[in-house]
Tab-separated table of C-alpha atoms in Angstrom:
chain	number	residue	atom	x	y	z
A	1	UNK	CA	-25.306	3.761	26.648
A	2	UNK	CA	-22.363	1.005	26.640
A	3	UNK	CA	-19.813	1.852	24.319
A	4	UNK	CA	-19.269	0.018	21.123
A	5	UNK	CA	-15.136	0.205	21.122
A	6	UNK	CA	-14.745	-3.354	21.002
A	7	UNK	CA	-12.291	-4.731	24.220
A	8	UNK	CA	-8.030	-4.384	22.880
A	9	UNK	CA	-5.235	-7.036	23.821
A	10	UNK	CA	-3.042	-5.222	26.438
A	11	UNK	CA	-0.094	-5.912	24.419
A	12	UNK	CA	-1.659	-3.713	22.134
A	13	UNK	CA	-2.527	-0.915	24.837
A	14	UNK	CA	1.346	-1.063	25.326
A	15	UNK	CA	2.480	-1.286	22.437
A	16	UNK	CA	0.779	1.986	20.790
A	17	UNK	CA	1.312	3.567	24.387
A	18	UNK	CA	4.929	3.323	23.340
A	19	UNK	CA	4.319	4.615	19.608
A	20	UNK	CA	3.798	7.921	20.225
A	21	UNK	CA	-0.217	7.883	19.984
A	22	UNK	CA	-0.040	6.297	16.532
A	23	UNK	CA	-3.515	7.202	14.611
A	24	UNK	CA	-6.152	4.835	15.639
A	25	UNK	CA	-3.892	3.484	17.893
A	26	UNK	CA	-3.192	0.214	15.906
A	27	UNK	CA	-0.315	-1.547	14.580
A	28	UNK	CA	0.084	-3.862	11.406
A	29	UNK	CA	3.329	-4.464	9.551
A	30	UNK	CA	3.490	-5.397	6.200
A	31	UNK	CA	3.730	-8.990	6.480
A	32	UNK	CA	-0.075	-9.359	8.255
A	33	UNK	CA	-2.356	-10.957	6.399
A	34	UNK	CA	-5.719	-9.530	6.415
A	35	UNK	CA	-7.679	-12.304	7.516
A	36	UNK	CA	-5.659	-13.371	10.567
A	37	UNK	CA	-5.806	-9.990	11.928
A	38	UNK	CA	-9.610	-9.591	11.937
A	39	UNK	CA	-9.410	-13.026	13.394
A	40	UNK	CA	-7.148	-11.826	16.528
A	41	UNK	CA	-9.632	-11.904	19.794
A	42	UNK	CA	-11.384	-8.478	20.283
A	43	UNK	CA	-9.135	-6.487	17.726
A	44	UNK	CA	-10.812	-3.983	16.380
A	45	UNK	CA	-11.333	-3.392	12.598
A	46	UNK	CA	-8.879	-2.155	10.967
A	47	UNK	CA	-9.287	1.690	10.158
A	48	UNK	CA	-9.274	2.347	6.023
A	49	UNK	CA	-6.284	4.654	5.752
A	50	UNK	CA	-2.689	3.637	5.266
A	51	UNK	CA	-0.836	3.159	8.652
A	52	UNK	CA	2.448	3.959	9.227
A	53	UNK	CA	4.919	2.217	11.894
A	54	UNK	CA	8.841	2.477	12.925
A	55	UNK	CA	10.913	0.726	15.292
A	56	UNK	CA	12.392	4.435	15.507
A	57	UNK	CA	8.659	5.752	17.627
A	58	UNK	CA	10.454	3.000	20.445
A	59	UNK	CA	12.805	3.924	22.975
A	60	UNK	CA	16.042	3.261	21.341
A	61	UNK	CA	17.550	0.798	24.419
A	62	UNK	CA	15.025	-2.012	24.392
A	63	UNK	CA	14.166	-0.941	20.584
A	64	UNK	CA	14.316	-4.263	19.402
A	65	UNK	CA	13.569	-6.562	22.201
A	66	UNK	CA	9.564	-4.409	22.523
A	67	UNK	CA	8.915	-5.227	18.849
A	68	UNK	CA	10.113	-8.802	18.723
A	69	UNK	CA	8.100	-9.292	22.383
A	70	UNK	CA	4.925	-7.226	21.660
A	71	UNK	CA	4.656	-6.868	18.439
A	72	UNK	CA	6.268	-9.975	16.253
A	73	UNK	CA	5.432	-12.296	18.526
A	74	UNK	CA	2.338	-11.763	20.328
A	75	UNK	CA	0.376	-9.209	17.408
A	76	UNK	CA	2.080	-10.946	14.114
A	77	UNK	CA	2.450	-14.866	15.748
A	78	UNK	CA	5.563	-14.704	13.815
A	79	UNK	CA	9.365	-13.862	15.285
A	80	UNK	CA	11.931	-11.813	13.844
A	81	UNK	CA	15.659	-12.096	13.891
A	82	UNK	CA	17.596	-9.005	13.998
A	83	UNK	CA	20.744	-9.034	12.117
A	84	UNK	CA	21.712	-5.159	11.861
A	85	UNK	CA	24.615	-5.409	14.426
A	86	UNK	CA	22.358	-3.406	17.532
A	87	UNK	CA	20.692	-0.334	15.195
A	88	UNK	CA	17.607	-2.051	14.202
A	89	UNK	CA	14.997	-0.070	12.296
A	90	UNK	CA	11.897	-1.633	10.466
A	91	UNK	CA	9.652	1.398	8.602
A	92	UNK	CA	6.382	-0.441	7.799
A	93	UNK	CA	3.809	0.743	5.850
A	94	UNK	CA	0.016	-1.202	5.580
A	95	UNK	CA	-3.136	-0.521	3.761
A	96	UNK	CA	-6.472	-2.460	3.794
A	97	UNK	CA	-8.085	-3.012	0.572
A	98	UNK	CA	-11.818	-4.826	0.271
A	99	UNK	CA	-10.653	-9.019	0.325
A	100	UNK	CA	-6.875	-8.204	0.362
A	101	UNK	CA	-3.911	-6.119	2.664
A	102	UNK	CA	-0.897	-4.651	0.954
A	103	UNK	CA	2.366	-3.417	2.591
A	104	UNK	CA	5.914	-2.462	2.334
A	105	UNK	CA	8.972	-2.486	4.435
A	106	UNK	CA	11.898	-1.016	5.235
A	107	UNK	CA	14.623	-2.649	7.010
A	108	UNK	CA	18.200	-3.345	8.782
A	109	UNK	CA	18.782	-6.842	8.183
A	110	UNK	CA	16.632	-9.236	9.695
A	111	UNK	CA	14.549	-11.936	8.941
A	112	UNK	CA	10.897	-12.545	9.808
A	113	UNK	CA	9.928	-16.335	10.837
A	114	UNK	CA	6.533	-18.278	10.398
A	115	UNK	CA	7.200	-21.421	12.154
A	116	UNK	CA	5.039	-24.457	13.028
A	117	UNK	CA	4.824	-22.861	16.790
A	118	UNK	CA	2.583	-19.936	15.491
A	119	UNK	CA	-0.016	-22.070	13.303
A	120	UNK	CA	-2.598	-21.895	16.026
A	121	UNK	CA	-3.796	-19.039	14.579
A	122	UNK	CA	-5.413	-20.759	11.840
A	123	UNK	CA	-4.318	-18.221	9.635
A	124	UNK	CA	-3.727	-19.321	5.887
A	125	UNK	CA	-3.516	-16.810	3.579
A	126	UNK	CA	-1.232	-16.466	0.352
A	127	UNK	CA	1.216	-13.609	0.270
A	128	UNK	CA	3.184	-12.668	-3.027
A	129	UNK	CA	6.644	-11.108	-1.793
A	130	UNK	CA	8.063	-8.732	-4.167
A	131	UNK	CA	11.695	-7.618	-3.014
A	132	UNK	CA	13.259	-4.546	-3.939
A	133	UNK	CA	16.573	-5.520	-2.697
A	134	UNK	CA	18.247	-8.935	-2.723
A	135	UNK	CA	16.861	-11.385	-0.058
A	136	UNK	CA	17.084	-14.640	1.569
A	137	UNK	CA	13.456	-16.958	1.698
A	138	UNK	CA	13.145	-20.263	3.011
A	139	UNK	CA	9.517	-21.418	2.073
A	140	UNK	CA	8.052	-24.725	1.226
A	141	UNK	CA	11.000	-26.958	2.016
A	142	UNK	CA	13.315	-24.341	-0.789
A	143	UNK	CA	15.923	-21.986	-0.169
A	144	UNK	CA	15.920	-19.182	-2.842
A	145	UNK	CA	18.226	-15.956	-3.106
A	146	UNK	CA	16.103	-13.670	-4.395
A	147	UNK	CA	17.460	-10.879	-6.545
A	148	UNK	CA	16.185	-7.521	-6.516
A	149	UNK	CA	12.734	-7.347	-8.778
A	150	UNK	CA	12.270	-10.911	-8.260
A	151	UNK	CA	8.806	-11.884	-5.841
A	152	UNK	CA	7.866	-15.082	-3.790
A	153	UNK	CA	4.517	-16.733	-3.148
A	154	UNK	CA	4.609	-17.284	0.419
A	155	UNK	CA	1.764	-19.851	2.205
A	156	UNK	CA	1.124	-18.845	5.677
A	157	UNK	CA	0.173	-22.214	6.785
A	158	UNK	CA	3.436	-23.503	5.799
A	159	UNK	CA	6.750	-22.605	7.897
A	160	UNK	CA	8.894	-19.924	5.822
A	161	UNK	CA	11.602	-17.455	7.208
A	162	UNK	CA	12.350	-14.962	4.735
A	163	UNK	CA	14.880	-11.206	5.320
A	164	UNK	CA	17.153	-9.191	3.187
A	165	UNK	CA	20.478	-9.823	2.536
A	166	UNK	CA	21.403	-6.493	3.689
A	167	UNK	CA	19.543	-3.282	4.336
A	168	UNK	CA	16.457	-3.984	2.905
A	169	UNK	CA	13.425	-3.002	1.149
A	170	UNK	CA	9.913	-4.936	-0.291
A	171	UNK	CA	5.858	-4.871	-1.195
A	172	UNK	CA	3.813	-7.187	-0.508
A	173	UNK	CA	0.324	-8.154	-0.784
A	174	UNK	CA	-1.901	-11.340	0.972
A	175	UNK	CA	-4.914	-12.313	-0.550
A	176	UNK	CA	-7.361	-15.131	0.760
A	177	UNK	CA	-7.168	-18.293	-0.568
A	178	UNK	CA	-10.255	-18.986	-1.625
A	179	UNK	CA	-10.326	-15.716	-3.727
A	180	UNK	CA	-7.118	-16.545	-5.370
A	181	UNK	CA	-7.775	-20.599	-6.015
A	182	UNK	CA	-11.077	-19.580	-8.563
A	183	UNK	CA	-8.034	-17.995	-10.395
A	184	UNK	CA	-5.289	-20.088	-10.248
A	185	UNK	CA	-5.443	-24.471	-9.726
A	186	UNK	CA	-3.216	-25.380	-6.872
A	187	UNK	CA	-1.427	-22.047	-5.973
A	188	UNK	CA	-0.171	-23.752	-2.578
A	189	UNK	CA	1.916	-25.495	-5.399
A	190	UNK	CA	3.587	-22.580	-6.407
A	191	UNK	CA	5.201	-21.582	-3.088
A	192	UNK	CA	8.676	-20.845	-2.180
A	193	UNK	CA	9.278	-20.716	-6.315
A	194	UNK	CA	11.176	-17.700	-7.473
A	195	UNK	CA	8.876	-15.576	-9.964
A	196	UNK	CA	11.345	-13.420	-12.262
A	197	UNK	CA	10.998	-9.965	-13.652
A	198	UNK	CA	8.263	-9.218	-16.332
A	199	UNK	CA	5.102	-6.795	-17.434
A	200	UNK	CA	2.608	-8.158	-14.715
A	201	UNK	CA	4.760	-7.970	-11.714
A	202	UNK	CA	6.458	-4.732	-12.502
A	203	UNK	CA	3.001	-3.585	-12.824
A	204	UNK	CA	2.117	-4.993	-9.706
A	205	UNK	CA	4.645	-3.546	-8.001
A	206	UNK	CA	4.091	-0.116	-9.508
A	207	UNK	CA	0.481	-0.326	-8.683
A	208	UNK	CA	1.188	-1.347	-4.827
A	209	UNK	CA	3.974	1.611	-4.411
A	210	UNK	CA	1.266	4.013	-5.774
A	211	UNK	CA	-1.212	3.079	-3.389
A	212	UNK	CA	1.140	2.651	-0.788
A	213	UNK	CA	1.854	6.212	-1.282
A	214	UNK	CA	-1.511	7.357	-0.406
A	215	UNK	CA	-1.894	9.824	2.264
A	216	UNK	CA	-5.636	8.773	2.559
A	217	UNK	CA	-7.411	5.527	1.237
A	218	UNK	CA	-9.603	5.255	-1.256
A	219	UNK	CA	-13.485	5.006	-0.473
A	220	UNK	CA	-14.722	1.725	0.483
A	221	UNK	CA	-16.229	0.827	-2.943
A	222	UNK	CA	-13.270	1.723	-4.816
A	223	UNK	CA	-11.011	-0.334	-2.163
A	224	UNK	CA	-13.445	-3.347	-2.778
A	225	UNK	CA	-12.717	-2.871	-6.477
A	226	UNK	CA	-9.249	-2.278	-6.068
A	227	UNK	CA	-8.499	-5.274	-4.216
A	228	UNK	CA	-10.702	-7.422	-6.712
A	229	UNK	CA	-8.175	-6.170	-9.660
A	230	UNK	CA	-5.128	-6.993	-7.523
A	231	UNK	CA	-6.134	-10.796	-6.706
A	232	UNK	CA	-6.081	-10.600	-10.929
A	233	UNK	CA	-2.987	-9.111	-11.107
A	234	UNK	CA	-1.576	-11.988	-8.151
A	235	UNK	CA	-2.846	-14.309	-10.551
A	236	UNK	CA	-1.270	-12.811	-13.475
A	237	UNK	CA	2.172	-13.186	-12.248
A	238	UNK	CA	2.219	-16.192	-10.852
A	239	UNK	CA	0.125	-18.332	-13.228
A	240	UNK	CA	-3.820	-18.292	-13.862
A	241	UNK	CA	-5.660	-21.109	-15.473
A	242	UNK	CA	-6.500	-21.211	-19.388
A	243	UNK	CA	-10.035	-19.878	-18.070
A	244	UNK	CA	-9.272	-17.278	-16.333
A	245	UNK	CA	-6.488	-15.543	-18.376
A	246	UNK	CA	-9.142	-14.241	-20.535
A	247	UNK	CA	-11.028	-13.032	-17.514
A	248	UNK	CA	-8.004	-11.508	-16.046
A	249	UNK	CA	-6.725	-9.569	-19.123
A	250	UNK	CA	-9.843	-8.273	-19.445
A	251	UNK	CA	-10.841	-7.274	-16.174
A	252	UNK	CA	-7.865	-7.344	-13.784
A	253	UNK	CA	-4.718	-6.143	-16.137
A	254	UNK	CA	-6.892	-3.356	-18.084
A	255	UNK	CA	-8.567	-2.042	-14.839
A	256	UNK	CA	-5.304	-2.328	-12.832
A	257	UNK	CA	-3.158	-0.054	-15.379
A	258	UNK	CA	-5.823	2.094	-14.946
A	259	UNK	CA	-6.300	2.657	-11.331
A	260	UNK	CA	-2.430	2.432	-11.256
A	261	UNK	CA	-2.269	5.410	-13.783
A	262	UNK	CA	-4.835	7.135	-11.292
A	263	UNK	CA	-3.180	6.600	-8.327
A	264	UNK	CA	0.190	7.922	-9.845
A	265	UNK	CA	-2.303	11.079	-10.684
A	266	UNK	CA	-3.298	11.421	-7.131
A	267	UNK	CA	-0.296	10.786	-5.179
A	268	UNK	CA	1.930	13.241	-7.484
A	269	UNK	CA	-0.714	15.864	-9.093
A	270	UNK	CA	1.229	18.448	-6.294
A	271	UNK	CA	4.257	18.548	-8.516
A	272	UNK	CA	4.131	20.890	-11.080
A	273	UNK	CA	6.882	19.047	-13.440
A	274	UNK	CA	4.347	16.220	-13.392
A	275	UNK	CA	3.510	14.644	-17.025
A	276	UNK	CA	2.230	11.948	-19.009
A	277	UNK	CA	6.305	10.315	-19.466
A	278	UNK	CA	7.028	10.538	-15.826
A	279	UNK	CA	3.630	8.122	-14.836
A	280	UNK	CA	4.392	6.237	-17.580
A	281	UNK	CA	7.423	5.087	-16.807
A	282	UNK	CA	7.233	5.239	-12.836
A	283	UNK	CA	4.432	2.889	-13.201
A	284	UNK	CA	6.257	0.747	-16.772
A	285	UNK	CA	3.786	1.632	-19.828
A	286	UNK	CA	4.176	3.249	-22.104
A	287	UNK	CA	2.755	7.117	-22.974
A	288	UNK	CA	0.608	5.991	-25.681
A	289	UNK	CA	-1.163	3.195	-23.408
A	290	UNK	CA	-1.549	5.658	-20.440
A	291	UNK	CA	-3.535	8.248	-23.129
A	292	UNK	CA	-5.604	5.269	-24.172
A	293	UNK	CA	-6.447	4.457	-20.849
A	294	UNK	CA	-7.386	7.805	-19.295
A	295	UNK	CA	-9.376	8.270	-22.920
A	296	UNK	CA	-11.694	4.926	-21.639
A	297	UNK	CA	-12.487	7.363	-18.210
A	298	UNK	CA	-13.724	10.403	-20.639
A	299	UNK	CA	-11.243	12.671	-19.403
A	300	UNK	CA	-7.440	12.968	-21.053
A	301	UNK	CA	-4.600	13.204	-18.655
A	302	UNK	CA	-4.115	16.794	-18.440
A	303	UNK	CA	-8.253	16.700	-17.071
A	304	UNK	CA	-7.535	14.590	-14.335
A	305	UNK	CA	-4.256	16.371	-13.080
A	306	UNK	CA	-6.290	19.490	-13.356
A	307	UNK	CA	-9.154	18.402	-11.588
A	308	UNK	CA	-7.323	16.755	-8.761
A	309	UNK	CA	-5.605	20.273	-8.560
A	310	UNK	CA	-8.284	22.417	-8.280
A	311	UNK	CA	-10.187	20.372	-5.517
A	312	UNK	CA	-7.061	21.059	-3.929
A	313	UNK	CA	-6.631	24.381	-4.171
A	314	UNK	CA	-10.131	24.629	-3.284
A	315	UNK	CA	-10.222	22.842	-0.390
A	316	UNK	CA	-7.301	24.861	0.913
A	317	UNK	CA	-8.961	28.179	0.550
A	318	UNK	CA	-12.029	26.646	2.553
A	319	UNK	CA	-9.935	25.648	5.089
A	320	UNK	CA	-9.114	28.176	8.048
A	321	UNK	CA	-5.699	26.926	8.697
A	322	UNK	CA	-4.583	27.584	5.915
A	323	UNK	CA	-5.847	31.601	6.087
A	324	UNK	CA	-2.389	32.918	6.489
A	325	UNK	CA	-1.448	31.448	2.521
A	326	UNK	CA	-1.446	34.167	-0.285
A	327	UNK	CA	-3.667	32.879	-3.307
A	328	UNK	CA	-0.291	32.113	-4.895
A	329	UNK	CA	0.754	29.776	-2.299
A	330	UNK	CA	-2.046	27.756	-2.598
A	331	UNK	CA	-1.581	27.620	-6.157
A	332	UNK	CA	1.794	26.695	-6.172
A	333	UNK	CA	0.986	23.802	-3.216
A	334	UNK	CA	-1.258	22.184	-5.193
A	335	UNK	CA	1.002	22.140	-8.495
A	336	UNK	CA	0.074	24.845	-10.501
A	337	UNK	CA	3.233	26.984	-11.812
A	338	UNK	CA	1.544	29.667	-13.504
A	339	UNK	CA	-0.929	31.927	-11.148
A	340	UNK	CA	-2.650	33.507	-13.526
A	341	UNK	CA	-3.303	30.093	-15.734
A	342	UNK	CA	-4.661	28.969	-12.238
A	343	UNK	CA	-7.155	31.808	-11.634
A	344	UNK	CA	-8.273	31.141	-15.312
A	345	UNK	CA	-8.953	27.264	-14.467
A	346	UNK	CA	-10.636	27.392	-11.246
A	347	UNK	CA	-13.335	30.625	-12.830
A	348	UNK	CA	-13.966	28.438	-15.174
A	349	UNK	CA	-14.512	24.841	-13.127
A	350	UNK	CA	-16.061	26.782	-10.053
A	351	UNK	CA	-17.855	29.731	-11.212
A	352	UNK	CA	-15.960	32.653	-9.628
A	353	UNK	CA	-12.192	33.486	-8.478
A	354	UNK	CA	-10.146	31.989	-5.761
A	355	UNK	CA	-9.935	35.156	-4.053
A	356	UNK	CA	-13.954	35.623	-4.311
A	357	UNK	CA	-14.099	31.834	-2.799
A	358	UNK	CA	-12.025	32.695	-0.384
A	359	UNK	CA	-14.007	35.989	1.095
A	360	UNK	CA	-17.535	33.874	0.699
A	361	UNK	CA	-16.207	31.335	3.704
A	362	UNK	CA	-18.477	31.492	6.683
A	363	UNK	CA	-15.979	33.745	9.235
């Protein structure tokens, strides 16, 4: 039988040759849109969890000059400028989401270019820049300074060049344009226009760094749903239409909280200091709103950080590498501080003690 693996660019052979056998064997960076990589020729699909690049997986004396070469230029169509005095390092993180792709970065100065030499591509998507450290953008014919906690709508069909002003550090989303324009009239209008601090993009920020966080990616329905929420949130911040603010508030900024509040849930539940403040304000509500929002799931807060932690615990007693763990060492990994509170929880959500769990595995 012929195999399925659909054909890869050689730059791509080389370039994940070079990154140490990166999972999957694929490379994104945070400023791909989703679209124009599933248009590349014979790229394969992108797989669903988060992927994880670094300039440092390169060989430290052509460093720079492999991911400008093979990577900027010939996997992003873009080029990038390094600025860090010859100790370059870009940490890139990338997550696909049902319509939309999310990312973040972490860089020596340098700037990333979009010029009218890599339009061939075709590829126009929107992508909202949120910075985390102050940066330099030139989009739509504007030259903004962006202070930290301040975000950019960037139009990939237009020329823009945008890098911190020093070491560096941003999320990002893109989001198709056709998605985005039943939201807001004319968003190609709102490029290269700073968009300040407030609720929706601190929110939308929160929400990305949660996800971001992931060590795995949600299912694919939830990732379709996910992404639908974001493009409201997108809209949010940079300006729906009378029609759809109803529409958004309803469905996007309600839903979003939520998953956001979720997310915090499953990317911290392993630290046993973890409460109902600390994901409030990592993610900027307040305690009473995350109660009321984890009420509308039927569970309360301390349910879901207790469930999450028992399917770990469980999962670690079923798993043979992890045979050599005492029963308190699971408990402790998967954020319970109190054993015999733990041994309490999991006979009552499983029907019988760790220890008896663990002695029923099949040898």
């Amino acid at each position: 039988m012929a195999s399925m693996t659909p054909a890869r660019p050689p730059v791509l052979d080389s370039c994940a040759g070079r990154l140490c056998g990166l999972r999957h064997r694929a490379m994104v960076v945070a400023v791909l849109p989703a679209r124009r990589f599933r248009k590349e020729a014979g790229v394969p699909s992108l797989p669903p969890q988060p992927l994880r690049v670094s300039t440092g997986m390169l060989p430290e004396r052509d460093r720079m000059a492999a991911f400008r070469e093979e990577f900027a230029r010939q996997v992003l169509n873009m080029d990038v400028v390094d600025y860090s005095g010859g100790n370059p390092r870009i940490d890139i993180t990338y997550l696909k989401l049902g319509p939309v792709a999310v990312g973040g970065t972490v860089t020596t100065p340098s700037e990333f270019i979009r010029d009218p030499r890599h339009f061939t591509d075709g590829a126009d998507d929107f992508q909202l820049l949120l910075a985390h450290r102050p940066s330099r953008v030139h989009a739509a014919g504007r030259d903004l300074l962006l202070p930290s906690g301040s975000a950019v709508l960037l139009d990939y069909a237009r020329l823009y060049r945008a890098g911190p002003v020093d070491d560096g550090e941003a999320n990002n989303i893109a989001v198709p344009p056709a998605l985005l324009k039943t939201l807001v009239a004319h968003p190609e209008d709102r490029a290269g226009r700073e968009i300040r601090p407030g609720p929706a993009l601190r929110l939308l920020d929160g929400y990305l760094a949660s996800l971001l966080a992931l060590d795995e990616a949600p299912p694919a329905e939830l990732a379709e749903l996910i992404g639908l929420h974001l493009i409201d949130l997108v809209a949010a911040v940079i300006g729906p239409t009378y029609d759809a603010r109803e529409v958004i508030a309803e469905r996007g900024l309600k839903a979003a909280r939520q998953r956001a509040v979720l997310a915090e849930i499953a990317r911290r539940f392993h630290d046993p200091g973890l409460d109902v403040d600390s994901v409030a304000g990592r993610i900027g509500l307040s305690r009473r709103v995350v109660q009321r929002l984890l009420e509308e799931t039927g569970k309360s807060f301390t349910e879901h950080l207790t469930e999450r932690r028992l399917e770990r615990a469980r999962a670690m007693l079923a798993d043979p590498e992890c045979s050599h763990l005492k029963v308190i060492e699971i408990a402790l990994a998967a954020g319970f501080g109190d054993v015999s509170h733990f041994n309490r929880m999991f006979r009552r959500r499983f029907g019988e003690s760790p220890s008896g769990m663990r002695a029923a595995r099949p040898a």
